[in-house]
CSV table of C-alpha atoms in Angstrom, one decimal:
chain,number,residue,atom,x,y,z
A,1,MET,CA,0.0,0.2,0.0
A,2,ALA,CA,1.2,3.5,-1.0
A,3,ALA,CA,3.0,5.5,1.7
A,4,PRO,CA,-0.2,8.5,2.6
A,5,HIS,CA,2.0,11.3,1.8
A,6,ASP,CA,2.3,9.1,-1.9
A,7,THR,CA,0.5,11.0,-4.2
A,8,SER,CA,1.2,8.9,-7.2
A,9,GLU,CA,-2.1,6.7,-7.4
A,10,LYS,CA,-3.9,10.5,-7.2
A,11,LEU,CA,-2.0,11.5,-10.1
A,12,ASN,CA,-2.4,8.3,-12.4
A,13,SER,CA,-6.4,8.7,-11.5
A,14,ILE,CA,-6.5,12.3,-13.0
A,15,LEU,CA,-4.5,11.6,-15.8
A,16,GLU,CA,-6.5,8.8,-16.7
A,17,ARG,CA,-9.6,11.2,-16.5
A,18,VAL,CA,-8.2,14.1,-18.3
A,19,ARG,CA,-7.2,11.4,-21.6
A,20,ALA,CA,-10.4,10.4,-21.3
A,21,LEU,CA,-12.4,14.2,-21.6
A,22,GLY,CA,-9.6,14.9,-24.3
A,23,PRO,CA,-11.1,14.6,-27.3
A,24,THR,CA,-14.4,16.1,-26.1
A,25,LEU,CA,-12.0,19.4,-25.0
A,26,ARG,CA,-10.6,19.1,-29.1
A,27,GLU,CA,-13.7,18.7,-30.3
A,28,ARG,CA,-15.1,22.0,-28.4
A,29,ALA,CA,-12.0,24.2,-28.3
A,30,ALA,CA,-13.2,25.7,-31.9
A,31,GLU,CA,-16.7,27.1,-30.4
A,32,ALA,CA,-15.0,27.5,-27.4
A,33,GLU,CA,-12.7,30.1,-29.5
A,34,ARG,CA,-15.7,32.1,-30.9
A,35,ALA,CA,-17.5,32.4,-27.9
A,36,GLY,CA,-14.2,34.2,-26.0
A,37,ARG,CA,-14.5,31.7,-23.3
A,38,HIS,CA,-15.2,27.9,-22.1
A,39,THR,CA,-18.6,27.0,-21.5
A,40,ASP,CA,-19.2,26.1,-17.5
A,41,GLU,CA,-19.8,23.0,-18.6
A,42,THR,CA,-16.4,22.5,-19.8
A,43,ILE,CA,-15.1,24.1,-16.8
A,44,ALA,CA,-17.1,21.5,-14.9
A,45,ASP,CA,-15.6,18.6,-16.3
A,46,LEU,CA,-12.3,19.6,-16.4
A,47,ASP,CA,-12.9,19.7,-12.8
A,48,ALA,CA,-14.8,16.6,-12.5
A,49,THR,CA,-11.0,15.2,-13.9
A,50,GLY,CA,-9.3,16.7,-10.7
A,51,ALA,CA,-7.5,19.1,-12.6
A,52,PHE,CA,-7.9,22.1,-11.2
A,53,ASN,CA,-7.7,20.3,-7.1
A,54,ILE,CA,-3.7,19.0,-8.1
A,55,GLY,CA,-2.5,22.1,-6.1
A,56,SER,CA,-5.0,22.6,-3.3
A,57,PRO,CA,-4.3,22.3,0.1
A,58,ALA,CA,-4.5,18.5,1.6
A,59,GLU,CA,-6.6,19.8,5.0
A,60,PHE,CA,-9.4,21.4,2.9
A,61,GLY,CA,-9.9,18.0,0.8
A,62,GLY,CA,-7.4,19.0,-1.7
A,63,ASP,CA,-5.1,16.3,-3.7
A,64,GLU,CA,-1.8,18.8,-3.4
A,65,LEU,CA,0.2,17.0,-5.9
A,66,THR,CA,4.2,18.0,-6.1
A,67,VAL,CA,4.9,20.7,-8.4
A,68,ARG,CA,6.5,17.5,-10.4
A,69,GLN,CA,2.9,15.9,-10.6
A,70,GLN,CA,1.2,18.9,-11.4
A,71,LEU,CA,3.6,19.8,-14.4
A,72,ASP,CA,2.0,15.9,-15.8
A,73,VAL,CA,-1.4,17.1,-15.5
A,74,VAL,CA,-1.0,20.5,-17.3
A,75,THR,CA,1.1,19.2,-20.1
A,76,GLU,CA,-1.9,16.3,-20.7
A,77,VAL,CA,-4.9,18.6,-20.9
A,78,SER,CA,-2.5,21.2,-22.8
A,79,GLN,CA,-2.2,18.1,-25.7
A,80,TRP,CA,-6.2,18.2,-26.2
A,81,ASP,CA,-6.7,22.3,-25.9
A,82,GLY,CA,-3.9,24.8,-25.3
A,83,SER,CA,-7.0,27.3,-23.8
A,84,CYS,CA,-8.0,24.5,-21.6
A,85,GLY,CA,-4.3,23.7,-20.2
A,86,TRP,CA,-3.9,27.8,-19.9
A,87,SER,CA,-6.9,27.6,-17.7
A,88,VAL,CA,-6.0,24.9,-15.4
A,89,TRP,CA,-2.3,26.6,-15.1
A,90,ALA,CA,-3.7,30.2,-13.9
A,91,GLY,CA,-5.8,28.1,-11.4
A,92,VAL,CA,-3.3,25.9,-10.0
A,93,SER,CA,-0.6,27.9,-10.3
A,94,THR,CA,-2.0,30.7,-8.5
A,95,HIS,CA,-2.8,29.2,-4.9
A,96,TRP,CA,0.5,30.5,-3.4
A,97,ILE,CA,-1.4,33.9,-3.5
A,98,PRO,CA,-3.9,33.3,-1.1
A,99,VAL,CA,-1.9,30.8,1.1
A,100,GLY,CA,0.5,33.5,1.1
A,101,SER,CA,-2.5,36.1,2.3
A,102,GLY,CA,-3.0,33.9,5.7
A,103,ALA,CA,-4.7,31.3,7.0
A,104,ARG,CA,-8.1,33.4,7.3
A,105,VAL,CA,-8.4,33.7,3.5
A,106,VAL,CA,-7.2,30.2,3.0
A,107,ALA,CA,-10.2,29.3,4.7
A,108,GLU,CA,-12.2,31.5,2.9
A,109,VAL,CA,-10.9,30.3,-0.3
A,110,TYR,CA,-10.9,26.5,0.0
A,111,GLY,CA,-13.2,26.2,2.9
A,112,PRO,CA,-16.7,26.0,0.9
A,113,PRO,CA,-17.6,23.6,-2.0
A,114,TRP,CA,-16.8,24.8,-5.5
A,115,VAL,CA,-16.7,23.7,-9.1
A,116,GLY,CA,-13.6,25.3,-10.9
A,117,PRO,CA,-10.8,27.2,-10.3
A,118,ARG,CA,-10.5,28.3,-6.7
A,119,VAL,CA,-8.8,31.7,-6.9
A,120,ALA,CA,-7.5,34.1,-10.1
A,121,GLY,CA,-4.8,36.6,-10.1
A,122,SER,CA,-5.0,39.8,-12.1
A,123,SER,CA,-2.6,42.6,-12.6
A,124,HIS,CA,0.2,41.9,-9.7
A,125,PHE,CA,2.9,44.3,-11.7
A,126,PRO,CA,3.8,48.2,-10.9
A,127,ALA,CA,2.1,49.4,-13.7
A,128,SER,CA,-1.1,48.1,-11.9
A,129,ARG,CA,-4.0,50.8,-12.4
A,130,GLY,CA,-5.5,49.2,-9.1
A,131,ARG,CA,-5.5,51.7,-6.1
A,132,VAL,CA,-5.7,51.0,-2.3
A,133,ARG,CA,-5.6,53.2,1.2
A,134,ARG,CA,-5.7,52.3,4.4
A,135,VAL,CA,-9.1,52.8,6.6
A,136,GLU,CA,-10.2,51.5,9.8
A,137,GLY,CA,-10.3,48.2,9.9
A,138,GLY,CA,-9.2,47.2,6.5
A,139,TRP,CA,-8.7,49.2,2.8
A,140,ILE,CA,-10.7,51.2,0.2
A,141,VAL,CA,-10.0,49.7,-3.3
A,142,SER,CA,-10.5,51.8,-6.3
A,143,GLY,CA,-9.2,52.2,-9.7
A,144,GLY,CA,-8.5,49.9,-12.2
A,145,PRO,CA,-9.3,48.3,-15.0
A,146,TRP,CA,-7.2,45.2,-13.8
A,147,THR,CA,-6.0,42.9,-17.1
A,148,PHE,CA,-5.6,39.2,-17.9
A,149,GLY,CA,-7.8,38.2,-15.4
A,150,SER,CA,-7.3,34.6,-16.3
A,151,ASP,CA,-10.0,32.1,-14.5
A,152,ALA,CA,-12.0,35.4,-13.3
A,153,LEU,CA,-15.0,34.4,-15.2
A,154,TRP,CA,-14.8,31.3,-13.1
A,155,ALA,CA,-12.9,31.5,-9.6
A,156,PRO,CA,-15.1,32.7,-6.8
A,157,PHE,CA,-12.3,35.1,-5.8
A,158,THR,CA,-10.2,37.6,-8.0
A,159,ASN,CA,-6.6,39.0,-6.3
A,160,LEU,CA,-5.9,42.0,-7.3
A,161,GLY,CA,-3.0,43.8,-7.7
A,162,CYS,CA,-3.1,47.6,-6.2
A,163,ILE,CA,-0.7,50.1,-5.5
A,164,ALA,CA,-0.8,51.8,-1.6
A,165,ASP,CA,1.3,54.6,-0.4
A,166,ASP,CA,1.3,55.6,3.4
A,167,GLY,CA,3.7,58.2,2.9
A,168,GLU,CA,6.9,56.4,2.7
A,169,GLY,CA,7.1,55.1,-1.0
A,170,PRO,CA,4.1,53.2,-3.3
A,171,TYR,CA,3.9,49.0,-2.7
A,172,LEU,CA,2.2,46.8,-4.2
A,173,VAL,CA,-0.9,45.1,-2.1
A,174,ALA,CA,-2.7,41.8,-3.0
A,175,VAL,CA,-6.3,42.2,-2.5
A,176,GLN,CA,-8.9,39.4,-2.4
A,177,VAL,CA,-12.3,40.7,-4.0
A,178,PRO,CA,-15.5,38.2,-4.5
A,179,ARG,CA,-16.4,37.6,-7.7
A,180,ASP,CA,-19.7,39.3,-7.2
A,181,GLU,CA,-18.3,42.5,-6.7
A,182,LEU,CA,-17.0,42.7,-9.9
A,183,HIS,CA,-17.7,43.6,-13.3
A,184,PHE,CA,-16.3,41.7,-16.5
A,185,LEU,CA,-15.1,43.8,-19.7
A,186,ASP,CA,-15.5,41.8,-22.9
A,187,ASP,CA,-12.4,42.9,-24.4
A,188,TRP,CA,-10.6,39.4,-24.9
A,189,LYS,CA,-9.8,39.3,-28.3
A,190,VAL,CA,-6.4,38.4,-29.2
A,191,ALA,CA,-4.7,36.1,-31.6
A,192,GLY,CA,-4.8,32.9,-29.4
A,193,MET,CA,-5.5,31.4,-25.9
A,194,ARG,CA,-8.8,32.8,-27.3
A,195,ALA,CA,-11.3,30.4,-25.0
A,196,THR,CA,-9.4,31.1,-21.7
A,197,GLY,CA,-11.9,34.4,-21.2
A,198,SER,CA,-8.4,36.2,-19.3
A,199,VAL,CA,-10.8,39.6,-19.7
A,200,SER,CA,-9.9,42.7,-17.8
A,201,MET,CA,-12.6,44.0,-15.1
A,202,THR,CA,-13.2,46.5,-13.1
A,203,LEU,CA,-15.2,47.2,-10.0
A,204,ARG,CA,-19.3,47.1,-9.9
A,205,GLN,CA,-19.1,50.6,-7.6
A,206,GLU,CA,-16.4,53.3,-7.7
A,207,GLU,CA,-14.6,52.1,-4.4
A,208,LEU,CA,-15.1,49.4,-2.7
A,209,PHE,CA,-14.1,48.1,1.0
A,210,VAL,CA,-12.5,45.2,2.1
A,211,PRO,CA,-12.5,43.6,5.5
A,212,ASP,CA,-8.1,44.3,7.0
A,213,TYR,CA,-7.4,40.5,6.4
A,214,ARG,CA,-8.2,40.4,2.4
A,215,GLY,CA,-5.7,42.8,1.9
A,216,VAL,CA,-1.8,42.1,1.9
A,217,ASP,CA,1.6,43.6,1.4
A,218,PHE,CA,2.4,41.6,-1.9
A,219,ARG,CA,6.3,41.4,-0.3
A,220,ASP,CA,4.7,39.3,2.8
A,221,VAL,CA,3.1,37.2,0.5
A,222,VAL,CA,6.3,36.7,-1.7
A,223,GLY,CA,8.3,35.9,1.0
A,224,GLY,CA,5.9,33.6,2.9
A,225,HIS,CA,5.8,35.7,5.7
A,226,LEU,CA,2.4,35.0,7.1
A,227,ASP,CA,1.3,31.8,9.2
A,228,SER,CA,-1.1,30.0,6.8
A,229,GLY,CA,-1.9,27.1,9.0
A,230,LEU,CA,-0.9,24.7,6.4
A,231,LYS,CA,1.5,21.9,6.8
A,232,GLY,CA,2.9,20.5,3.3
A,233,SER,CA,6.2,21.6,2.3
A,234,LEU,CA,4.2,22.6,-1.2
A,235,TRP,CA,3.8,25.6,0.4
A,236,LYS,CA,7.0,26.2,1.2
A,237,ALA,CA,7.9,25.5,-2.8
A,238,PHE,CA,9.3,28.3,-4.4
A,239,SER,CA,6.3,30.2,-6.1
A,240,LEU,CA,8.5,31.3,-9.6
A,241,GLY,CA,9.4,27.7,-9.6
A,242,TRP,CA,6.3,26.3,-9.5
A,243,SER,CA,4.2,28.7,-11.4
A,244,PHE,CA,6.7,28.8,-14.4
A,245,SER,CA,7.4,25.2,-14.3
A,246,LEU,CA,4.1,24.7,-14.6
A,247,MET,CA,4.0,27.6,-17.8
A,248,ALA,CA,6.7,25.2,-19.7
A,249,GLY,CA,4.2,22.5,-19.3
A,250,MET,CA,1.7,24.1,-21.5
A,251,SER,CA,4.1,25.0,-23.8
A,252,ILE,CA,5.2,21.1,-24.0
A,253,GLY,CA,1.9,19.7,-24.0
A,254,ILE,CA,0.7,21.8,-27.0
A,255,ALA,CA,3.8,21.2,-29.1
A,256,GLU,CA,2.8,17.4,-28.1
A,257,GLY,CA,-1.0,17.7,-28.9
A,258,ALA,CA,0.7,19.3,-32.4
A,259,LEU,CA,2.7,16.0,-33.1
A,260,ALA,CA,0.5,13.5,-32.6
A,261,ARG,CA,-2.1,15.0,-35.1
A,262,PHE,CA,0.8,15.6,-37.6
A,263,LEU,CA,1.4,12.2,-37.2
A,264,GLU,CA,-2.8,11.2,-37.6
A,265,ARG,CA,-3.2,13.1,-40.7
A,266,SER,CA,0.1,12.5,-42.6
A,267,ALA,CA,-0.2,8.7,-43.3
A,268,GLY,CA,-1.0,8.3,-46.7
A,269,ARG,CA,-0.9,12.0,-47.9
A,270,ALA,CA,1.1,12.8,-50.6
A,271,VAL,CA,4.0,15.6,-50.0
A,272,ARG,CA,3.5,18.5,-52.8
A,273,GLY,CA,6.4,19.2,-55.4
A,274,THR,CA,7.5,15.5,-55.2
A,275,THR,CA,6.8,12.2,-56.1
A,276,TYR,CA,5.8,11.0,-52.7
A,277,THR,CA,2.5,9.1,-51.8
A,278,ASN,CA,2.9,8.8,-48.4
A,279,GLN,CA,4.3,12.2,-46.1
A,280,LEU,CA,5.2,9.5,-43.4
A,281,GLU,CA,7.4,7.7,-45.9
A,282,ALA,CA,9.4,10.9,-47.0
A,283,PRO,CA,12.9,11.4,-45.9
A,284,LEU,CA,12.2,15.1,-45.5
A,285,THR,CA,9.5,14.1,-43.1
A,286,HIS,CA,12.0,11.9,-41.1
A,287,LEU,CA,14.4,14.9,-40.7
A,288,MET,CA,11.8,17.6,-39.8
A,289,LEU,CA,10.2,14.8,-36.9
A,290,THR,CA,13.3,14.4,-35.3
A,291,GLU,CA,14.2,18.2,-34.8
A,292,VAL,CA,10.5,18.5,-34.0
A,293,HIS,CA,11.3,15.5,-31.5
A,294,SER,CA,14.7,17.7,-29.9
A,295,LYS,CA,13.1,20.8,-29.1
A,296,ILE,CA,10.2,19.3,-27.1
A,297,GLN,CA,12.5,16.7,-25.5
A,298,SER,CA,14.8,19.7,-24.7
A,299,ALA,CA,12.3,21.3,-23.1
A,300,LYS,CA,10.8,18.5,-21.0
A,301,LEU,CA,14.2,17.6,-19.9
A,302,MET,CA,14.5,21.2,-18.4
A,303,THR,CA,11.3,21.5,-17.3
A,304,ARG,CA,10.8,18.3,-15.1
A,305,ALA,CA,14.5,19.2,-13.7
A,306,ASN,CA,13.2,22.5,-12.5
A,307,ALA,CA,10.0,21.1,-11.3
A,308,GLU,CA,12.0,18.7,-9.1
A,309,GLU,CA,13.9,21.3,-7.6
A,310,THR,CA,11.6,23.3,-6.8
A,311,ASP,CA,9.8,20.4,-4.7
A,312,ARG,CA,13.1,20.0,-3.3
A,313,LEU,CA,13.9,23.8,-2.3
A,314,GLY,CA,10.3,23.3,-0.4
A,315,GLU,CA,11.0,20.3,1.1
A,316,LEU,CA,14.3,22.0,2.7
A,317,ALA,CA,12.4,25.1,3.4
A,318,ALA,CA,9.7,23.1,5.7
A,319,ALA,CA,12.0,21.1,7.4
A,320,GLY,CA,13.9,24.5,8.4
A,321,THR,CA,16.9,24.4,6.3
A,322,PRO,CA,16.0,26.6,3.5
A,323,ALA,CA,18.7,27.2,0.6
A,324,ASP,CA,20.9,30.2,0.8
A,325,PRO,CA,19.8,33.6,-0.8
A,326,GLU,CA,22.5,33.1,-3.6
A,327,TYR,CA,21.3,30.2,-4.6
A,328,MET,CA,17.6,31.2,-4.8
A,329,GLN,CA,18.7,33.7,-6.8
A,330,LEU,CA,20.7,31.7,-9.4
A,331,PHE,CA,18.0,29.1,-9.7
A,332,SER,CA,14.9,32.0,-10.0
A,333,ALA,CA,16.9,33.4,-13.1
A,334,ARG,CA,17.5,29.9,-14.3
A,335,VAL,CA,13.8,28.9,-14.2
A,336,LEU,CA,12.6,32.0,-16.0
A,337,ALA,CA,15.5,32.0,-18.6
A,338,GLU,CA,14.6,28.1,-19.5
A,339,THR,CA,11.1,28.5,-19.3
A,340,ALA,CA,11.4,31.2,-22.0
A,341,TYR,CA,13.6,28.8,-24.2
A,342,ALA,CA,11.0,25.7,-23.4
A,343,ALA,CA,8.3,28.2,-25.1
A,344,LYS,CA,10.8,29.4,-27.7
A,345,TRP,CA,11.9,25.9,-28.7
A,346,CYS,CA,7.8,24.1,-28.4
A,347,ALA,CA,6.4,27.0,-30.9
A,348,GLU,CA,9.3,26.5,-33.5
A,349,ALA,CA,8.6,22.8,-32.9
A,350,VAL,CA,4.8,23.7,-33.5
A,351,GLU,CA,5.6,25.9,-36.2
A,352,LEU,CA,8.1,23.3,-38.0
A,353,VAL,CA,4.4,20.7,-38.0
A,354,GLN,CA,2.1,23.5,-39.3
A,355,ARG,CA,4.3,24.3,-42.0
A,356,ASN,CA,4.8,21.0,-42.8
A,357,SER,CA,1.0,20.3,-42.7
A,358,GLY,CA,0.2,21.8,-45.6
A,359,SER,CA,-2.5,24.4,-46.6
A,360,THR,CA,-5.6,22.6,-45.1
A,361,ALA,CA,-3.9,23.5,-41.7
A,362,ILE,CA,-4.9,26.7,-41.4
A,363,MET,CA,-8.9,25.9,-41.4
A,364,GLU,CA,-10.3,26.7,-38.3
A,365,SER,CA,-11.5,23.2,-37.9
A,366,GLU,CA,-7.9,21.8,-37.6
A,367,PRO,CA,-6.0,21.9,-34.3
A,368,ILE,CA,-2.8,22.3,-35.5
A,369,GLN,CA,-3.4,25.7,-36.8
A,370,ARG,CA,-4.8,26.4,-32.9
A,371,ALA,CA,-1.9,25.1,-31.3
A,372,TRP,CA,0.5,27.0,-33.6
A,373,ARG,CA,-1.3,30.5,-32.3
A,374,ASP,CA,-1.2,29.2,-28.9
A,375,ALA,CA,2.2,28.3,-28.7
A,376,ARG,CA,3.1,31.5,-29.7
A,377,VAL,CA,1.1,33.5,-27.5
A,378,ILE,CA,2.9,31.8,-24.3
A,379,THR,CA,6.2,33.4,-25.8
A,380,LEU,CA,4.3,36.7,-25.4
A,381,HIS,CA,3.6,36.3,-21.9
A,382,GLY,CA,4.7,39.3,-20.4
A,383,ALA,CA,7.1,37.5,-17.8
A,384,LEU,CA,8.9,35.9,-20.6
A,385,ASN,CA,11.1,38.3,-22.6
A,386,LEU,CA,14.0,35.8,-23.4
A,387,GLU,CA,16.6,38.3,-24.2
A,388,ALA,CA,15.8,40.0,-20.5
A,389,LEU,CA,16.0,37.1,-18.7
A,390,SER,CA,18.9,35.4,-20.2
A,391,GLU,CA,20.8,38.5,-19.8
A,392,ASN,CA,20.1,38.3,-15.9
A,393,TYR,CA,20.9,34.7,-15.9
A,394,GLY,CA,23.9,35.1,-18.2
A,395,ARG,CA,24.8,38.0,-15.3
A,396,LEU,CA,24.9,36.0,-12.3
A,397,MET,CA,26.6,33.2,-14.3
A,398,ALA,CA,29.4,35.9,-14.8
A,399,GLY,CA,29.6,36.9,-11.0
A,400,THR,CA,27.8,40.4,-11.9
A,401,ARG,CA,24.5,41.6,-10.3
A,402,PRO,CA,21.0,41.2,-12.3
A,403,HIS,CA,19.1,44.1,-13.5
A,404,ARG,CA,17.1,45.6,-10.3
A,405,PHE,CA,13.3,45.8,-11.1
A,406,GLU,CA,10.2,45.9,-9.6
A,407,GLY,CA,7.8,43.3,-10.2
A,408,ILE,CA,6.6,39.3,-9.8
A,409,THR,CA,9.8,38.0,-11.1
A,410,THR,CA,12.1,40.1,-9.4
A,411,LEU,CA,15.2,38.4,-8.4
A,412,ASP,CA,16.1,41.3,-5.7
A,413,ARG,CA,14.1,39.2,-3.2
A,414,PHE,CA,16.8,36.9,-3.1
A,415,THR,CA,19.6,39.3,-3.3
A,416,PRO,CA,22.2,37.7,-1.1
A,417,ALA,CA,23.4,39.8,1.9
A,418,PRO,CA,26.3,41.9,1.2
A,419,ALA,CA,30.0,40.6,2.7
A,420,PRO,CA,31.3,41.9,5.3
A,421,ALA,CA,33.9,44.8,4.9
A,422,GLU,CA,37.5,43.6,5.6
A,423,THR,CA,38.9,45.1,8.5
A,424,PRO,CA,41.9,47.2,7.3
C-alpha cells in the first residue's frame, strides 16, 4: 500500500480522466474560441477530472500533488486544447497567493465547496491601475481596470494587484475580492488562447471596502511571512519555480498534441512538389520529426528538472533548512530563462509541424493551426522576455548583479547579503 504522503495513485487517476475527456475538449475548442471563453460545462468537466484540485491544500480536501506531478497534469490537458491547459495552469499556479495571504484567506478560499478554479489573479505588477488606501478595519479599493484576469470568470475570488502609499513610497498590495463585486469587460479579442476568457475587470462600484485580512502587502505574500496554517512542503515551495515550471508544461503539451495530430493526419498524404505519395515515408518528414522531437525533449528535460528542484527546495524550507539566498537567486533566474527557452523551442516545433501540414492546416477546424497560435501566445507572456531573462541569468553566471526592477519576477527578493567589509 502506498504511504499516506505518496500521491502517485492520485496523479495516475487524474491523468486517466483527463485523457478520457481529451477528445471532447478538442471537439469543443473551435466553438469556445469563437465565444472567447470556455463553457461552464467544460469548466465542470475539467473539475471532475480533478485537474483544478491538484494544487489545493490537503487540509481542505485538495490533492496537493507535488509540482513535478502537477506538471504532468498541465501538460496532458494542454495536449488536447491549449486554452484548457492555460485555464488549469492559471488556476493551479496561483494557489501561493491566497496561501501567502494568511490563514483566514485560506479558509475563505478553500473552505466552501466549489466547481472550477478557486482563485484568479490580475495585474500583480507595478503598472497596475488599481489603488488601495488604508481605513479603519480595512482598505478602500479603487481604480482599474485590472487586466489579463485568467480564470476570473469562474473563480469565487480574484486577487487584484493594487498600489498603496502610506507616505513612505508606493508598494503593491494583493487584495482578495469576491466575484460578485467585479464587472467583467468583453475585451478578450486576441490571436491565441482565445477560450481562456482572460478578460479585464472593474469594480461594480467606484470604491469597494474590503476587510483588513483581505489586503496583504505583496512582499509578505511572496516572502511567505504569514502563517497559512498549512503543513505540506508544497506551501514552502519556490513560487516562481512552481508557476513557471507549469507554464512550460503548457508549451510542451501543446507541441506534443500538435505532433500527435500531424502523425495522425499525414499517413497516406502526398507531399506536393515531390513523388512521395505517403508523407510519413518521405525522408524530409523524418528529418523534420527528429528536429521537432529534439526541441520538445529539450524543453521537457529542463522543465522536469526545474519542477523537481522546486519540490526539493520546498522540502528543505519545510524542514527549517532553506537554501541560501545566493542559490535561490541563481535558481530563480535559471527557471525564468529556461521557461522562456522551453516556450520558444516548443513554438518552433509547432511551427515546423504546421509548415509541413499543407494549406489545409490553416482551417479553423484543424487543431494544428490553433496549437500554432496558442504556442506563440505563451512566448509573448509579459514574464517571458527571453532576451532580458537571458541577460539576467548570464549576468549571474558571470558574477555580476542582475538588473533591479519591481515586479512578480524580480530577483531582488533573493539578493544575497553583502559580504562584510574587511578589517584594515
